[in-house]
CSV table of C-alpha atoms and ligand atoms in Angstrom, one decimal:
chain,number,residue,atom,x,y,z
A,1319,UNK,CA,-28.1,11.8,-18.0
A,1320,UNK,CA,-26.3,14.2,-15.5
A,1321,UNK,CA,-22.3,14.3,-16.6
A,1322,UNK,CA,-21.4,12.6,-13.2
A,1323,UNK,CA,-23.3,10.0,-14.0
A,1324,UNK,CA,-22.4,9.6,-17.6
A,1325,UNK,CA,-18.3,9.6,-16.2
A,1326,UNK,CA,-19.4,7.2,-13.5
A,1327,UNK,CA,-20.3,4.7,-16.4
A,1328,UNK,CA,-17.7,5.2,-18.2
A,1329,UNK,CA,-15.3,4.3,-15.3
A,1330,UNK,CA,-17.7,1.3,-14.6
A,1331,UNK,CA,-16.7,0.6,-18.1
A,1332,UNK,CA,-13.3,0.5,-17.9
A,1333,UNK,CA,-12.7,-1.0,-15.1
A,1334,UNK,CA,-15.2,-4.1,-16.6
A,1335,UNK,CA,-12.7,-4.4,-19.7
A,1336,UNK,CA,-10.3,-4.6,-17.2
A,1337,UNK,CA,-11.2,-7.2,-15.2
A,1338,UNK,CA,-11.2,-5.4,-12.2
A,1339,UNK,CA,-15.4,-5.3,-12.2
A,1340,UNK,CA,-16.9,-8.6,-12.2
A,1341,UNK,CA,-20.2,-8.6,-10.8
A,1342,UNK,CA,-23.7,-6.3,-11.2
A,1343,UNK,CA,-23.7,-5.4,-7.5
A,1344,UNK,CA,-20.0,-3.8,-7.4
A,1345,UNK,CA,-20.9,-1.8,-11.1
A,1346,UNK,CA,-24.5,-0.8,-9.1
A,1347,UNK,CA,-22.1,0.2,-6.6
A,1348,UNK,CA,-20.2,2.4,-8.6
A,1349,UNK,CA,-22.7,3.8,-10.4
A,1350,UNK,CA,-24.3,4.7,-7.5
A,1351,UNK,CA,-21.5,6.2,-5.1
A,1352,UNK,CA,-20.4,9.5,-6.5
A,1353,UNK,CA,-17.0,9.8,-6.5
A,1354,UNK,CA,-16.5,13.2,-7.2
A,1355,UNK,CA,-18.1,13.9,-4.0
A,1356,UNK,CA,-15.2,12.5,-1.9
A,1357,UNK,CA,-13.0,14.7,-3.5
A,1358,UNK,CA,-15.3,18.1,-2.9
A,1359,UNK,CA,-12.0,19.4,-0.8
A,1360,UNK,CA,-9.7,18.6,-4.2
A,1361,UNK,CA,-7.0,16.7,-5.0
A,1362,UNK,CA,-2.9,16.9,-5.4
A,1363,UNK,CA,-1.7,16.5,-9.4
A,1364,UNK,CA,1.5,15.2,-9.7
A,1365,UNK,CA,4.2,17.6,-11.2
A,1366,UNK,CA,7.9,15.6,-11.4
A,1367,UNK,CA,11.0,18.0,-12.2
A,1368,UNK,CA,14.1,16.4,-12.9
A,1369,UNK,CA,13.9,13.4,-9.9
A,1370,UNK,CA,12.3,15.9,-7.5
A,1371,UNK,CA,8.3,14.8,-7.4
A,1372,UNK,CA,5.7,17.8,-6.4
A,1373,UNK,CA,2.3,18.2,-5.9
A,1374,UNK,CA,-0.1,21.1,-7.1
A,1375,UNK,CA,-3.5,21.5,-5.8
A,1376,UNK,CA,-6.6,21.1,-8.1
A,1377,UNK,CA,-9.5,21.9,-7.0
A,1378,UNK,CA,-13.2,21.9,-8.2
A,1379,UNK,CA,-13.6,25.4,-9.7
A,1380,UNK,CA,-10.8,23.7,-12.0
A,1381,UNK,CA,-12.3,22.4,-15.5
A,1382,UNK,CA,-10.3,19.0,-15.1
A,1383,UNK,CA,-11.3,18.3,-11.2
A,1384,UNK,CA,-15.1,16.4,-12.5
A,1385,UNK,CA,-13.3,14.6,-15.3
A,1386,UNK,CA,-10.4,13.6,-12.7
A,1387,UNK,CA,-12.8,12.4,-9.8
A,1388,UNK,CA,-13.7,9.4,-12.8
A,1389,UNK,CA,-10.8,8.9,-14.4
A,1390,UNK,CA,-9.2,5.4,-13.4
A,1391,UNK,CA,-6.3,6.9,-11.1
A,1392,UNK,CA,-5.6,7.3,-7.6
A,1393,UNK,CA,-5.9,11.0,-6.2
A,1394,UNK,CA,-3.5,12.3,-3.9
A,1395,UNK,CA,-5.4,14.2,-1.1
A,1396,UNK,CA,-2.7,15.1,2.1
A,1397,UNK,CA,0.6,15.7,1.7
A,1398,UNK,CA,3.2,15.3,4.8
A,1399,UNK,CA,0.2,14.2,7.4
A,1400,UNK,CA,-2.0,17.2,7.4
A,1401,UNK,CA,-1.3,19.5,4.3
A,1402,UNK,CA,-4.9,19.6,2.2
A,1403,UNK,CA,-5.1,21.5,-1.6
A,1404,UNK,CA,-6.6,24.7,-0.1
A,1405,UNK,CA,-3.6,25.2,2.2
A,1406,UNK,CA,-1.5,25.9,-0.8
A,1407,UNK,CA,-1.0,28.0,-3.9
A,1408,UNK,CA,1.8,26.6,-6.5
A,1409,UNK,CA,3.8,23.3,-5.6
A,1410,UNK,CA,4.9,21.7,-2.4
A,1411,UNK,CA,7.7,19.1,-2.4
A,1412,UNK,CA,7.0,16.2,0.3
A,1413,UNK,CA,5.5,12.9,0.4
A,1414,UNK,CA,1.4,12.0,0.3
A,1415,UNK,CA,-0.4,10.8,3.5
A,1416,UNK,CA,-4.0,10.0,2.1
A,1417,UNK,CA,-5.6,9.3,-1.4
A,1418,UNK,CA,-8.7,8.2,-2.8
A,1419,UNK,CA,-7.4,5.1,-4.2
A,1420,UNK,CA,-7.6,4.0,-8.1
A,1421,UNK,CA,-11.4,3.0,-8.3
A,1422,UNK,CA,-10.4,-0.2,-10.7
A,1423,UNK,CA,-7.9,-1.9,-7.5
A,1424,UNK,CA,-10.5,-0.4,-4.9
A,1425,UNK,CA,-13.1,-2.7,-6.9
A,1426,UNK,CA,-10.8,-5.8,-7.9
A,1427,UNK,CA,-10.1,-5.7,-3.9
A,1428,UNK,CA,-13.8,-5.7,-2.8
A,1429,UNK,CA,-14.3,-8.6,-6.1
A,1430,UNK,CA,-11.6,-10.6,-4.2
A,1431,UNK,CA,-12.8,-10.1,-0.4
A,1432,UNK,CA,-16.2,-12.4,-1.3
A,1433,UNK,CA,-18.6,-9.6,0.1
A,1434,UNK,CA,-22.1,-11.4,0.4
A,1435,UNK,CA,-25.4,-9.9,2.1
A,1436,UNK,CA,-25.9,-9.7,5.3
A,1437,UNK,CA,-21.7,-9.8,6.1
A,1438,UNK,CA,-20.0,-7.5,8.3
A,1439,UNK,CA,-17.0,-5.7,7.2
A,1440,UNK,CA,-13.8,-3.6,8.8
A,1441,UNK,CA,-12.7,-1.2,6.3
A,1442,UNK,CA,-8.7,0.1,7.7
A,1443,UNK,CA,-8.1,3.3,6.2
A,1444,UNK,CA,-11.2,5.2,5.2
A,1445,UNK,CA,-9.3,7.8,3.3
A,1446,UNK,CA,-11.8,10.2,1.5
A,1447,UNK,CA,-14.2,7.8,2.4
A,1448,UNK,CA,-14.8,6.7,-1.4
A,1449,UNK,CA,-14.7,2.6,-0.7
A,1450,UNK,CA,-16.4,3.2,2.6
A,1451,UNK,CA,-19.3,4.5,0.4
A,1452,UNK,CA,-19.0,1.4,-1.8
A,1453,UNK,CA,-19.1,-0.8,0.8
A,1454,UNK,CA,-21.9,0.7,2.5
A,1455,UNK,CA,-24.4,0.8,-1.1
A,1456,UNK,CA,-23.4,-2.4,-1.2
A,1457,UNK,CA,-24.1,-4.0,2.4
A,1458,UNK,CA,-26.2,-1.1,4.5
A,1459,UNK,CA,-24.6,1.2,6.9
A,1460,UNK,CA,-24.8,-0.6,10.1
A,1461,UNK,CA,-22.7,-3.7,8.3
A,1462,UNK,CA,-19.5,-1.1,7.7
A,1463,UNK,CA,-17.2,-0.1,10.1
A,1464,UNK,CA,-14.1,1.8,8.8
A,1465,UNK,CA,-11.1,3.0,10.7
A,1466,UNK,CA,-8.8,5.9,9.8
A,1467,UNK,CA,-5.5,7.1,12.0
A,1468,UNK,CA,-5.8,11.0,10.6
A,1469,UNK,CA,-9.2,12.6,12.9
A,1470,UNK,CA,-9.1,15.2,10.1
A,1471,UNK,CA,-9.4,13.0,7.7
A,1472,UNK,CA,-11.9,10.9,9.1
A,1473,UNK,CA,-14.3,14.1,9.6
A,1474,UNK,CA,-13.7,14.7,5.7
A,1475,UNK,CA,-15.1,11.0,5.2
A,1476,UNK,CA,-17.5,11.3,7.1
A,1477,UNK,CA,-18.8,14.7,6.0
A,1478,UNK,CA,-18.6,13.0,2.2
A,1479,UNK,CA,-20.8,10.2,3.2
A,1480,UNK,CA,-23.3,11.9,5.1
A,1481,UNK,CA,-23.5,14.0,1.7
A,1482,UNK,CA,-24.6,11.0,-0.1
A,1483,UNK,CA,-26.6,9.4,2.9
A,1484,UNK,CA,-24.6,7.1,4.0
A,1485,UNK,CA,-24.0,6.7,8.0
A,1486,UNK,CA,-21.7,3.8,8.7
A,1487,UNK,CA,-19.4,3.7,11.4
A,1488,UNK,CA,-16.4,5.6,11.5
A,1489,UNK,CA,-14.2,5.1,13.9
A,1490,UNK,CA,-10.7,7.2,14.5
A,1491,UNK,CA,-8.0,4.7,15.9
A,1492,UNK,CA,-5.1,3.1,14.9
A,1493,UNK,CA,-6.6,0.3,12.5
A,1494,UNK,CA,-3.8,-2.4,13.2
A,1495,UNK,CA,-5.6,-2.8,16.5
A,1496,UNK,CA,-8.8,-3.2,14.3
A,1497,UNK,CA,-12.4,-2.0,16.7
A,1498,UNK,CA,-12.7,-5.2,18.5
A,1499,UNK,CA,-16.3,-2.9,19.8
A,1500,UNK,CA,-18.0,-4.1,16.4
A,1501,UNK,CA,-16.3,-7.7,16.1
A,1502,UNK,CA,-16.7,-10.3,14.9
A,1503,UNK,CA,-16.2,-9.5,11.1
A,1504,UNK,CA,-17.1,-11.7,8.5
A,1505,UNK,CA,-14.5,-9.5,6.1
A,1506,UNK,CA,-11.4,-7.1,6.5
A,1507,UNK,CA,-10.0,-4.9,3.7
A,1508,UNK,CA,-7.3,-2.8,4.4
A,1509,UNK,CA,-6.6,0.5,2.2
A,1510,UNK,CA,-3.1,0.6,3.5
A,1511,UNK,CA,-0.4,-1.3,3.4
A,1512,UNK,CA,1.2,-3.4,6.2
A,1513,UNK,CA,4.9,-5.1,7.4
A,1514,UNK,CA,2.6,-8.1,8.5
A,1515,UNK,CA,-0.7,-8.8,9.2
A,1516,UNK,CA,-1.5,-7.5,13.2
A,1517,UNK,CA,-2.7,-10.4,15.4
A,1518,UNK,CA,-5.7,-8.2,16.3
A,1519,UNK,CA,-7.2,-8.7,12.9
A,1520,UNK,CA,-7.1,-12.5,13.3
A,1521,UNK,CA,-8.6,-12.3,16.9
A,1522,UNK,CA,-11.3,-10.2,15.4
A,1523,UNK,CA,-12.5,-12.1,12.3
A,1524,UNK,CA,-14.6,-14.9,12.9
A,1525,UNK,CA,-13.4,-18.1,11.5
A,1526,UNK,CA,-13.9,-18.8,7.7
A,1527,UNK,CA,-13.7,-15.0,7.1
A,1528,UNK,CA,-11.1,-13.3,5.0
A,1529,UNK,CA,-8.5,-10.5,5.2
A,1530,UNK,CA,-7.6,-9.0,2.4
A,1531,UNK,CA,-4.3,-6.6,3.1
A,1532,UNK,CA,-1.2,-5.4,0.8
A,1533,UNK,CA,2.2,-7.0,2.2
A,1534,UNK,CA,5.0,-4.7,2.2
A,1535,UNK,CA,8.5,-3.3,3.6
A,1536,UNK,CA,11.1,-0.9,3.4
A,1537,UNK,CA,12.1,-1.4,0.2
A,1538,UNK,CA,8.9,-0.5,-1.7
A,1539,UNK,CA,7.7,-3.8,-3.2
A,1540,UNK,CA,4.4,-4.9,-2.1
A,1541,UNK,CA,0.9,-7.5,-3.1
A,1542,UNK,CA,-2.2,-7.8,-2.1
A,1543,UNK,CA,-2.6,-11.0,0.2
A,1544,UNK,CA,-5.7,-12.9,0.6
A,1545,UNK,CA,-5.8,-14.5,3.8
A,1546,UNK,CA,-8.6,-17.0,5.6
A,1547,UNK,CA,-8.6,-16.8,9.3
A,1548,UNK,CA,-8.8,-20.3,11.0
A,1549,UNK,CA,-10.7,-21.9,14.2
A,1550,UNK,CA,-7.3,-22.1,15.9
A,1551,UNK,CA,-6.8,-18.2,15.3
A,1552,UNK,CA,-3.8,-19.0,13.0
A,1553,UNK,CA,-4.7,-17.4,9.0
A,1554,UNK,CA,-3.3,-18.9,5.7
A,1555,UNK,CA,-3.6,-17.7,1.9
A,1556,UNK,CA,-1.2,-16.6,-0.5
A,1557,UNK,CA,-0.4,-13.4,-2.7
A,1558,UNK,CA,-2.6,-12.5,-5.1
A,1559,UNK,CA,-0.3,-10.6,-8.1
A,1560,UNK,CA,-0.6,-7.5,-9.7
A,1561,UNK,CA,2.1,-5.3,-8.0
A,1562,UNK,CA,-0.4,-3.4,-5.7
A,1563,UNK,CA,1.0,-0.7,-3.3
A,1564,UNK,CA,-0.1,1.1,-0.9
A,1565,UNK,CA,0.7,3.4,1.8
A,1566,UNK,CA,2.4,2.0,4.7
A,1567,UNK,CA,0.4,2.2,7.8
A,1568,UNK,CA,1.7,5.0,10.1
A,1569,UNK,CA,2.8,2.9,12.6
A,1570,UNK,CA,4.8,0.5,10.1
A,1571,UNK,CA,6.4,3.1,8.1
A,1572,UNK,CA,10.4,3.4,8.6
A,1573,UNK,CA,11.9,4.9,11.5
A,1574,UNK,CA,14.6,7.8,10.8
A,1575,UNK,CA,17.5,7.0,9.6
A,1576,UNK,CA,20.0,8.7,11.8
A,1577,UNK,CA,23.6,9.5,11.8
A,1578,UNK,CA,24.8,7.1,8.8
A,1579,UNK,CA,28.0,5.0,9.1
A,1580,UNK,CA,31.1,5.9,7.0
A,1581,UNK,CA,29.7,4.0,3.7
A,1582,UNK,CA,33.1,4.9,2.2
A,1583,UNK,CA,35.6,3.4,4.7
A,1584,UNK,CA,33.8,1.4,7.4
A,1585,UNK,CA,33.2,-2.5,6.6
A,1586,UNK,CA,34.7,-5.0,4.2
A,1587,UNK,CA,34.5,-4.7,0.4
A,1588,UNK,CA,34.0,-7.5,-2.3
A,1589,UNK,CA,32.8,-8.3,-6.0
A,1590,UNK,CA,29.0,-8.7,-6.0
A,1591,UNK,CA,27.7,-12.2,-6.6
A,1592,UNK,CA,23.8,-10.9,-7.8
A,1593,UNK,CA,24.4,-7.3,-9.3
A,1594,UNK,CA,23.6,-4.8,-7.5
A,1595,UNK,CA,20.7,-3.2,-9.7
A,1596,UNK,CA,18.3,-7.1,-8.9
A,1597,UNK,CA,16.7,-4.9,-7.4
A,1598,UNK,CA,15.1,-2.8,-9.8
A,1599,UNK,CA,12.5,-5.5,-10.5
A,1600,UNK,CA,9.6,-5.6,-8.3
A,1601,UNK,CA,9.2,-9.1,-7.4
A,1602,UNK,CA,13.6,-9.5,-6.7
A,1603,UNK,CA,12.9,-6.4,-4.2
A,1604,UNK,CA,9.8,-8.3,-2.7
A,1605,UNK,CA,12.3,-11.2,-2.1
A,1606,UNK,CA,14.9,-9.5,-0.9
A,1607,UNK,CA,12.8,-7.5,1.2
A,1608,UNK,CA,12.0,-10.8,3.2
A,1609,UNK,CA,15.4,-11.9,3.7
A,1610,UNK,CA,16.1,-8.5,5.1
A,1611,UNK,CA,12.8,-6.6,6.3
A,1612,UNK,CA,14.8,-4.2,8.9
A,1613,UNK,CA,16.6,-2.7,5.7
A,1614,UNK,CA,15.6,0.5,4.6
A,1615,UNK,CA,17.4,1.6,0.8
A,1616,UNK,CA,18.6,5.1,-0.2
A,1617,UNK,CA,21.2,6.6,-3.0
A,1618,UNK,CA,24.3,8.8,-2.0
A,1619,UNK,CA,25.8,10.2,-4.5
A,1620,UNK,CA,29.3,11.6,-4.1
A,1621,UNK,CA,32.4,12.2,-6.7
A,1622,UNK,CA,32.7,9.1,-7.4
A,1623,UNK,CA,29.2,8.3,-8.7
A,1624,UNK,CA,26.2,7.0,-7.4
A,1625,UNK,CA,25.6,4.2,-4.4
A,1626,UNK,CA,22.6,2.2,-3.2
A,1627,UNK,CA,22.7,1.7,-0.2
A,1628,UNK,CA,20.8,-0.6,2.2
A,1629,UNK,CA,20.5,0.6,5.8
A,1630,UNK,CA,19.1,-1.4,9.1
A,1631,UNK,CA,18.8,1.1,11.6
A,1632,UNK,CA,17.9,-1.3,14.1
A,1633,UNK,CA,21.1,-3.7,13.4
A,1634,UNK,CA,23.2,-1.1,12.7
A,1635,UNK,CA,23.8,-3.3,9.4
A,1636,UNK,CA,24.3,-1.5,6.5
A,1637,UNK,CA,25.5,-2.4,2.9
A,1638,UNK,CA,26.9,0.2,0.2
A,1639,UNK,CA,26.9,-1.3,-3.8
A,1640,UNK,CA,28.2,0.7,-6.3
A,1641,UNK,CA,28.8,-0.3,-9.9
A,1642,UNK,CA,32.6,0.2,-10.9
A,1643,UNK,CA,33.1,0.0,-14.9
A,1644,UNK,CA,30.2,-3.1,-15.4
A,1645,UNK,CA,31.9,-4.6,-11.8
A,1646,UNK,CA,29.1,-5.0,-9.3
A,1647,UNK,CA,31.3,-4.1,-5.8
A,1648,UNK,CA,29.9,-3.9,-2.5
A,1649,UNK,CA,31.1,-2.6,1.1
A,1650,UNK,CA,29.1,-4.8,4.0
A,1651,UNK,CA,29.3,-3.2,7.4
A,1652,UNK,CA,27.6,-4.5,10.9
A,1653,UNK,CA,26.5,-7.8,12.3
A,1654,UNK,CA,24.5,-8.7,9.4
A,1655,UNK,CA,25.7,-9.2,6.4
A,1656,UNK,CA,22.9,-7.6,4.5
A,1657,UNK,CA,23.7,-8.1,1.0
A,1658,UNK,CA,24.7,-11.5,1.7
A,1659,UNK,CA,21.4,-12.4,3.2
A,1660,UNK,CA,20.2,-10.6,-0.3
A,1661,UNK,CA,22.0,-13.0,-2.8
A,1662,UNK,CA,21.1,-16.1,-1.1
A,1663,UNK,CA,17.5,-15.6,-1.0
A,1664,UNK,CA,17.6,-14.3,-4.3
A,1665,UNK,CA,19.6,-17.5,-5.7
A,1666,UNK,CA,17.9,-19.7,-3.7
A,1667,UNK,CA,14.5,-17.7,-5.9
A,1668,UNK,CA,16.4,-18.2,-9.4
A,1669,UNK,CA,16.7,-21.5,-8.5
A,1670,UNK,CA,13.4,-22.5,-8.1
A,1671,UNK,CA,12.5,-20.7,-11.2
A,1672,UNK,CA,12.4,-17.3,-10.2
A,1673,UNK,CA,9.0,-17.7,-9.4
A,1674,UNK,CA,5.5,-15.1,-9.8
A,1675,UNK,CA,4.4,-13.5,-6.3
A,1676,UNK,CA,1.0,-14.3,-7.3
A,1677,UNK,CA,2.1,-18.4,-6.4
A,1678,UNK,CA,3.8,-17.0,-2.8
A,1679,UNK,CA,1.7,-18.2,0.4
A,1680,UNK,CA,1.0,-16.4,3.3
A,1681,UNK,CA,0.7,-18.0,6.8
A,1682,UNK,CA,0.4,-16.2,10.1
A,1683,UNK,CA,0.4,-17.6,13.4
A,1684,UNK,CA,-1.9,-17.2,16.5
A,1685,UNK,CA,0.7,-15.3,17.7
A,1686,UNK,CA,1.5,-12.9,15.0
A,1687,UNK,CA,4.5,-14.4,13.5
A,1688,UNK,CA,4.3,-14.0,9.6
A,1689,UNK,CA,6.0,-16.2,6.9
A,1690,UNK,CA,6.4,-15.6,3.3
A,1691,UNK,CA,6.9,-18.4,1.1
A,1692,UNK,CA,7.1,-19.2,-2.7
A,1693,UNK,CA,7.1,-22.8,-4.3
A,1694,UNK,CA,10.0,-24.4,-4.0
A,1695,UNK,CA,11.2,-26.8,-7.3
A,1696,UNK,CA,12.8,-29.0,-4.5
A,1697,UNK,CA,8.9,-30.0,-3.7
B,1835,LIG,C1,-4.8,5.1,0.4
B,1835,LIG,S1,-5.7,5.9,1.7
B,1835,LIG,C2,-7.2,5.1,1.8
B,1835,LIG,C3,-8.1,5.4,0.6
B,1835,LIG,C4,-9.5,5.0,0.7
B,1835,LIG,N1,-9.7,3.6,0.7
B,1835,LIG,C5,-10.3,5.8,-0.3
B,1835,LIG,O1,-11.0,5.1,-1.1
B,1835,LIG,O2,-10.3,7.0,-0.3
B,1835,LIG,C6,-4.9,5.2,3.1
B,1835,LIG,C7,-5.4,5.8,4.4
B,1835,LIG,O3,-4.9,5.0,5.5
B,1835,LIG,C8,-4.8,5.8,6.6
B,1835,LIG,N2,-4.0,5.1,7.6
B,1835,LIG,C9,-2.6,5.0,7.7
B,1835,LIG,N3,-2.3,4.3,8.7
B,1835,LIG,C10,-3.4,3.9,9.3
B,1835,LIG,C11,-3.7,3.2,10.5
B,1835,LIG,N4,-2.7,2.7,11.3
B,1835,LIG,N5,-5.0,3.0,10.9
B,1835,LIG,C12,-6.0,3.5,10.1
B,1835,LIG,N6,-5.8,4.3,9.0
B,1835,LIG,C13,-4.5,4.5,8.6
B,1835,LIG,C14,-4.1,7.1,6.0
B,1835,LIG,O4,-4.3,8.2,6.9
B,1835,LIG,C15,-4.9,7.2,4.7
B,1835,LIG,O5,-6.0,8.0,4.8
């Protein structure tokens, strides 16, 4: 057996004892599609110094790129919207625009989406091109269609799957407007994350099909949400668990942050009534990221120690928390009270027994309009 091959197993492996690999025709599938192939340009391997995160390029005359290309981990493969490994020696210092996503959630999301024969499916976010070659072993070529923002990228995915023999459509768009040209779908998967799910994807999957997206927002906590469009255009499901992230779609990521408000003097100060560091866990961030989804969060740190601070550059809210020997204080300034709207929801989510996202539901109307709920112990 060719060492490709043999890797390929042992991912298939490994993602089986994890539960991410249920059935024959997904471990077929990635037996089959070579990842290493997707990744022929190479990857970026994290180096972190101190709190500063860089990115070093690794590429395939490197012993460790095969080994890599199967190893159960999301690759890294554009930094800042266009930088590729073989445009740099040593390290560069800014934020990744595409991966090839961890094979095992690539495989639990294509397990959850209910892929039969004969379906058609809307891959957003092609990437290197990796799950687009899944999905094609899986259905045929002229069932895939898969969308990706980055032209550049797109001709890498392409270029990948033609390698392999694989020809399905590639389209280069903005995916949130989906490519109402092949609709209807039977199933959308999208390989980045979104603020809410775009009424364009409900308009273009036929009735009874599924979307399967990750939820997210400004502040960094997000789920995979499995959603059933309806005959009335409206869509329903709930959250599936499993603190899945992805990157935000271009168009949904934050806007800049502009000249920042006086955090020091501006606004009213009081005692916290949730600390200030709720939001360290995932799921509290997830909540508070509902009640306040124009809020983006940053840390200034001046003489007097660190601050958190949550910004809405829309409202011109802003709040500034800063922990003052064990005393939680924070400095509110704007219309909204942003913190405020933070401690109720997350009360009002301790009171009902600080509930799991994988119990939240999803519903989205005809028109777009997105809510987020969890169970309530009122009933
Ligand atoms: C995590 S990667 C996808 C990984 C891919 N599934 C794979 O297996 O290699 C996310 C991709 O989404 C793309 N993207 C971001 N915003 C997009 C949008 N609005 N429409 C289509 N693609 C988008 C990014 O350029 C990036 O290539």
């Amino acid at each position: 057996m060719s060492t490709d091959r043999s890797l390929a197993e042992a991912l298939a492996d490994h993602i089986a004892a994890s539960g991410d690999l249920r059935s024959p025709e997904w471990r077929r599938a990635v037996l089959d599609v070579p990842r290493h192939e997707f990744l022929r340009d190479g990857f970026f391997r994290r180096t972190d110094e101190g709190h500063v995160t860089g990115w070093e390029p690794v590429l395939p005359d490197d012993p460790t790129w095969l080994p890599a290309c199967y190893a159960n981990a999301s690759l890294v493969t554009q930094i800042a919207g266009g930088i590729v490994p073989r445009d740099i020696e040593g390290r560069i210092f800014r934020q990744p625009t595409s991966s090839s996503t961890m094979p095992g959630l690539v495989v639990r999301m294509l397990e959850e989406l209910g892929v039969e024969d004969g379906m058609r499916v809307l891959e957003i976010g092609s990437g290197t091109g990796y799950s687009t070659g899944l999905l094609s072993h899986r259905l045929g070529d002229e069932l895939v269609t898969s969308v990706e923002v980055d032209p550049a990228v797109s001709g890498r995915a392409r270029a990948a799957l033609g390698r392999i023999g694989h020809h399905p459509r590639m389209v280069i768009g903005d995916g949130l407007q989906g490519h109402r040209e092949g609709a209807p779908y039977d199933r959308l998967i999208a390989t980045c994350g979104v603020l809410r799910i775009p009424v364009a994807w409900l308009e273009q999957v036929k009735p009874g099909g599924r979307i399967l997206a990750t939820v997210g927002g400004w502040l960094y906590a997000s789920e995979l949400a499995c959603l059933t469009v309806h005959e009335d255009g409206t869509a329903a499901g709930r959250l599936l668990g499993g603190e899945v992230s992805f990157m935000l779609a271009r168009p949904h990521t934050p806007p800049p942050l502009g000249v920042l408000p006086d955090f020091a003097r501006e606004g009213t100060e009081r005692e916290c009534t949730v600390p200030g560091d709720a939001l360290t866990d995932w799921t509290a961030r997830f909540v508070a990221q509902l009640a306040v989804p124009g809020a983006q969060r940053f840390s200034l740190m001046d003489g007097d120690g660190d601050m958190d601070v949550l910004l809405d550059v829309h409202g011109e809210s802003w709040a500034g928390l800063r922990n003052e020997k064990g005393r939680w204080i924070v400095r509110e300034g704007g219309p909204e009270p942003l913190w405020r709207r933070i401690e109720d929801a997350l009360l009002r989510w301790g009171r009902d027994g600080a509930p799991a996202l994988g119990s939240f539901t999803v519903g989205v109307s005809a028109e777009g309009g997105q809510t987020v709920s969890w169970p309530s112990s009122a009933g």
